[in-house]
C-alpha positions as semicolon CSV with decimal commas, in nm:
position;residue;x (nm);y (nm);z (nm)
1;M;-1,970;28,815;0,922
2;A;-1,872;29,062;1,178
3;V;-1,511;29,131;1,154
4;E;-1,353;29,449;1,300
5;E;-0,992;29,508;1,157
6;R;-0,746;29,712;1,381
7;F;-0,424;29,734;1,177
8;F;-0,100;29,917;1,303
9;D;0,221;30,030;1,172
10;S;0,430;29,847;1,424
11;R;0,382;29,549;1,664
12;E;0,449;29,774;1,948
13;Q;0,148;29,960;1,869
14;M;-0,043;29,637;1,830
15;V;0,073;29,514;2,176
16;D;-0,033;29,823;2,329
17;A;-0,400;29,807;2,174
18;V;-0,434;29,436;2,260
19;F;-0,329;29,504;2,603
20;E;-0,571;29,779;2,650
21;H;-0,856;29,605;2,496
22;T;-0,778;29,286;2,716
23;I;-0,744;29,451;3,026
24;S;-1,038;29,668;2,990
25;A;-1,263;29,364;2,911
26;L;-1,116;29,181;3,222
27;R;-1,156;29,487;3,455
28;E;-1,521;29,510;3,332
29;A;-1,575;29,138;3,388
30;T;-1,431;29,134;3,746
31;S;-1,638;29,441;3,856
32;Q;-1,960;29,276;3,728
33;R;-1,913;28,915;3,812
34;D;-1,783;28,672;4,071
35;A;-1,551;28,501;3,818
36;A;-1,384;28,601;3,479
37;S;-1,243;28,371;3,229
38;F;-0,930;28,436;3,010
39;L;-0,869;28,197;2,717
40;V;-0,519;28,217;2,591
41;S;-0,309;28,091;2,298
42;G;0,049;28,028;2,259
43;G;0,271;28,202;2,005
44;S;0,535;28,479;1,973
45;S;0,259;28,729;1,905
46;P;0,078;28,740;2,245
47;A;0,384;28,685;2,452
48;P;0,463;29,049;2,528
49;I;0,093;29,116;2,601
50;Y;0,091;28,833;2,868
51;K;0,411;28,970;3,010
52;R;0,255;29,317;3,062
53;L;-0,084;29,162;3,186
54;S;0,115;28,960;3,458
55;E;0,208;29,318;3,603
56;A;-0,132;29,477;3,583
57;D;-0,333;29,579;3,874
58;L;-0,626;29,324;3,810
59;A;-0,862;29,120;4,061
60;W;-0,670;28,821;3,961
61;Q;-0,816;28,623;4,220
62;K;-1,147;28,629;4,018
63;I;-0,992;28,538;3,700
64;Q;-0,965;28,192;3,557
65;V;-0,695;28,136;3,291
66;A;-0,749;27,842;3,040
67;L;-0,598;27,726;2,724
68;V;-0,737;27,756;2,376
69;D;-0,557;27,453;2,258
70;E;-0,261;27,222;2,365
71;R;-0,042;26,982;2,204
72;W;-0,087;26,622;2,377
73;V;0,249;26,681;2,560
74;D;0,320;26,713;2,927
75;I;0,404;27,049;3,067
76;D;0,779;26,967;3,078
77;H;0,785;26,936;2,692
78;E;0,949;27,230;2,514
79;K;0,632;27,267;2,307
80;S;0,394;27,272;2,590
81;N;0,158;27,568;2,577
82;A;0,077;27,533;2,934
83;A;0,443;27,591;3,031
84;F;0,449;27,897;2,785
85;I;0,156;28,055;2,972
86;Q;0,313;27,976;3,326
87;Q;0,636;28,147;3,191
88;T;0,479;28,460;3,052
89;L;0,142;28,520;3,201
90;L;0,143;28,344;3,520
91;Q;0,409;28,554;3,684
92;N;0,431;28,851;3,909
93;N;0,069;28,966;3,997
94;A;-0,072;28,672;3,834
95;S;0,157;28,434;4,000
96;E;-0,106;28,262;4,207
97;V;-0,358;28,207;3,918
98;E;-0,425;27,853;3,853
99;L;-0,399;27,753;3,489
100;V;-0,672;27,513;3,351
101;G;-0,478;27,324;3,104
102;M;-0,609;27,061;2,850
103;K;-0,355;26,776;2,852
104;N;-0,459;26,536;3,109
105;S;-0,361;26,175;3,217
106;A;-0,538;26,011;2,930
107;V;-0,314;25,812;2,683
108;S;-0,460;25,997;2,393
109;A;-0,646;26,343;2,326
110;A;-0,940;26,130;2,204
111;D;-0,960;25,949;2,542
112;G;-0,904;26,284;2,734
113;V;-1,192;26,483;2,569
114;A;-1,444;26,403;2,869
115;K;-1,221;26,490;3,140
116;C;-1,108;26,818;2,962
117;E;-1,480;26,906;2,883
118;A;-1,563;26,867;3,241
119;A;-1,290;27,114;3,353
120;Y;-1,393;27,369;3,089
121;Q;-1,759;27,349;3,147
122;K;-1,680;27,490;3,509
123;L;-1,523;27,804;3,364
124;A;-1,707;28,142;3,389
125;A;-1,901;28,140;3,055
126;P;-1,923;28,313;2,823
127;F;-1,566;28,346;2,824
128;D;-1,469;28,714;2,896
129;V;-1,173;28,718;2,648
130;T;-1,034;28,472;2,395
131;I;-0,707;28,530;2,225
132;L;-0,643;28,338;1,900
133;G;-0,351;28,323;1,656
134;M;-0,359;28,211;1,289
135;G;-0,091;28,003;1,093
136;P;0,015;28,046;0,751
137;D;-0,190;27,746;0,664
138;G;-0,506;27,903;0,762
139;H;-0,525;27,718;1,110
140;T;-0,643;27,862;1,419
141;A;-0,650;27,726;1,767
142;S;-0,572;27,373;1,674
143;L;-0,835;27,363;1,394
144;F;-0,598;27,246;1,114
145;P;-0,677;27,184;0,748
146;H;-0,813;26,860;0,679
147;A;-0,718;26,734;1,014
148;K;-0,875;26,407;1,160
149;G;-1,142;26,536;1,392
150;L;-1,187;26,864;1,223
151;A;-1,543;26,812;1,103
152;E;-1,637;26,710;1,462
153;S;-1,475;27,000;1,611
154;L;-1,667;27,244;1,375
155;E;-2,004;27,084;1,458
156;T;-2,006;26,977;1,831
157;K;-2,183;27,153;2,094
158;N;-1,899;27,066;2,338
159;L;-1,634;27,331;2,423
160;C;-1,341;27,096;2,375
161;S;-1,239;26,863;2,110
162;A;-0,956;26,623;1,995
163;I;-0,765;26,682;1,669
164;T;-0,511;26,488;1,485
165;A;-0,332;26,725;1,235
166;I;-0,173;26,625;0,922
167;K;0,202;26,661;0,987
168;S;0,360;26,971;0,830
169;E;0,606;27,254;0,883
170;V;0,344;27,430;1,077
171;T;0,251;27,140;1,322
172;G;0,608;26,985;1,362
173;D;0,609;26,645;1,515
174;C;0,308;26,721;1,765
175;T;0,036;26,647;1,566
176;E;-0,201;26,523;1,838
177;R;-0,393;26,798;2,001
178;M;-0,672;26,904;2,223
179;T;-0,859;27,234;2,100
180;L;-1,144;27,472;2,174
181;S;-1,415;27,353;1,917
182;L;-1,571;27,639;1,715
183;N;-1,858;27,639;1,968
184;G;-1,604;27,686;2,242
185;I;-1,421;27,958;2,043
186;V;-1,750;28,169;1,992
187;N;-1,844;28,133;2,339
188;S;-1,682;28,437;2,421
189;R;-1,759;28,819;2,484
190;H;-1,457;28,941;2,339
191;L;-1,287;28,742;2,059
192;L;-0,950;28,852;1,924
193;L;-0,746;28,749;1,651
194;L;-0,371;28,836;1,647
195;I;-0,178;28,824;1,326
196;S;0,160;28,983;1,221
197;G;0,378;29,000;0,901
198;E;0,283;29,024;0,516
199;E;0,246;28,644;0,479
200;K;-0,020;28,597;0,747
201;L;-0,200;28,921;0,616
202;A;-0,221;28,753;0,264
203;T;-0,348;28,430;0,426
204;Y;-0,623;28,618;0,629
205;R;-0,721;28,790;0,296
206;E;-0,745;28,465;0,136
207;A;-0,964;28,324;0,414
208;L;-1,199;28,610;0,398
209;A;-1,229;28,562;0,017
210;G;-1,311;28,195;0,017
211;D;-1,553;27,937;0,169
212;N;-1,382;27,601;0,189
213;I;-1,337;27,558;0,569
214;S;-1,170;27,235;0,544
215;E;-0,899;27,403;0,357
216;M;-0,866;27,702;0,588
217;P;-1,039;27,639;0,917
218;V;-0,983;28,004;1,036
219;R;-1,275;28,086;0,787
220;A;-1,519;27,915;1,040
221;V;-1,436;28,192;1,296
222;L;-1,405;28,473;1,060
223;Q;-1,740;28,395;0,875
224;Q;-1,958;28,310;1,164
225;D;-2,211;28,555;1,270
226;Q;-2,271;28,478;1,660
227;I;-1,981;28,699;1,809
228;P;-1,780;28,973;1,643
229;V;-1,412;28,917;1,588
230;T;-1,158;29,192;1,638
231;V;-0,852;29,132;1,402
232;Y;-0,538;29,283;1,512
233;W;-0,251;29,305;1,262
234;A;0,096;29,466;1,246
235;P;0,400;29,428;0,997
């Protein structure tokens, strides 16, 4: 298990640190390769980081932005991660970047896996930076506890996987999802897990201490030994 903890006294400090980590990795990637890949999650924690990155002096023409996960909803839905990324990251200097989304024309996520996988196989790999979050239920990406499709998502060699979560306060009504598989998540050069608040810190500690992955799928990411995980936390 290779986890590096970077804990801060304020969210502002955490935002600064994640911004510097991300921009440094993307600059290194674009200086060394013709294409770089940036895999992004929704949520309140990364929003200010995305807004700052949108104004950064980066070789955006070389950077491919793609989603870590998505609810099986269209981009005009209020819960769409694609819309969130368009509104936060793909502005200003990054306004011309095309987002590789997960929702496609298939009726269901299960039916749309092949098309999603084909799109993600075209991304520069390993992914240069992958931003993850974590819920109070121990999910990360859309790897939800005891979800239909979770076992497949943890075992498949594909990058993408369909998930149907058990409805809860965390999932809301949008239980049908597309997500990076565990293999897709660890297919990264820099893997960052962003958490904030005392409740999620307690969840994180519990995840480190146990081994039941179905109960807390974030354990699969924290306890794998293929790629180091940098955990950022602030109150």
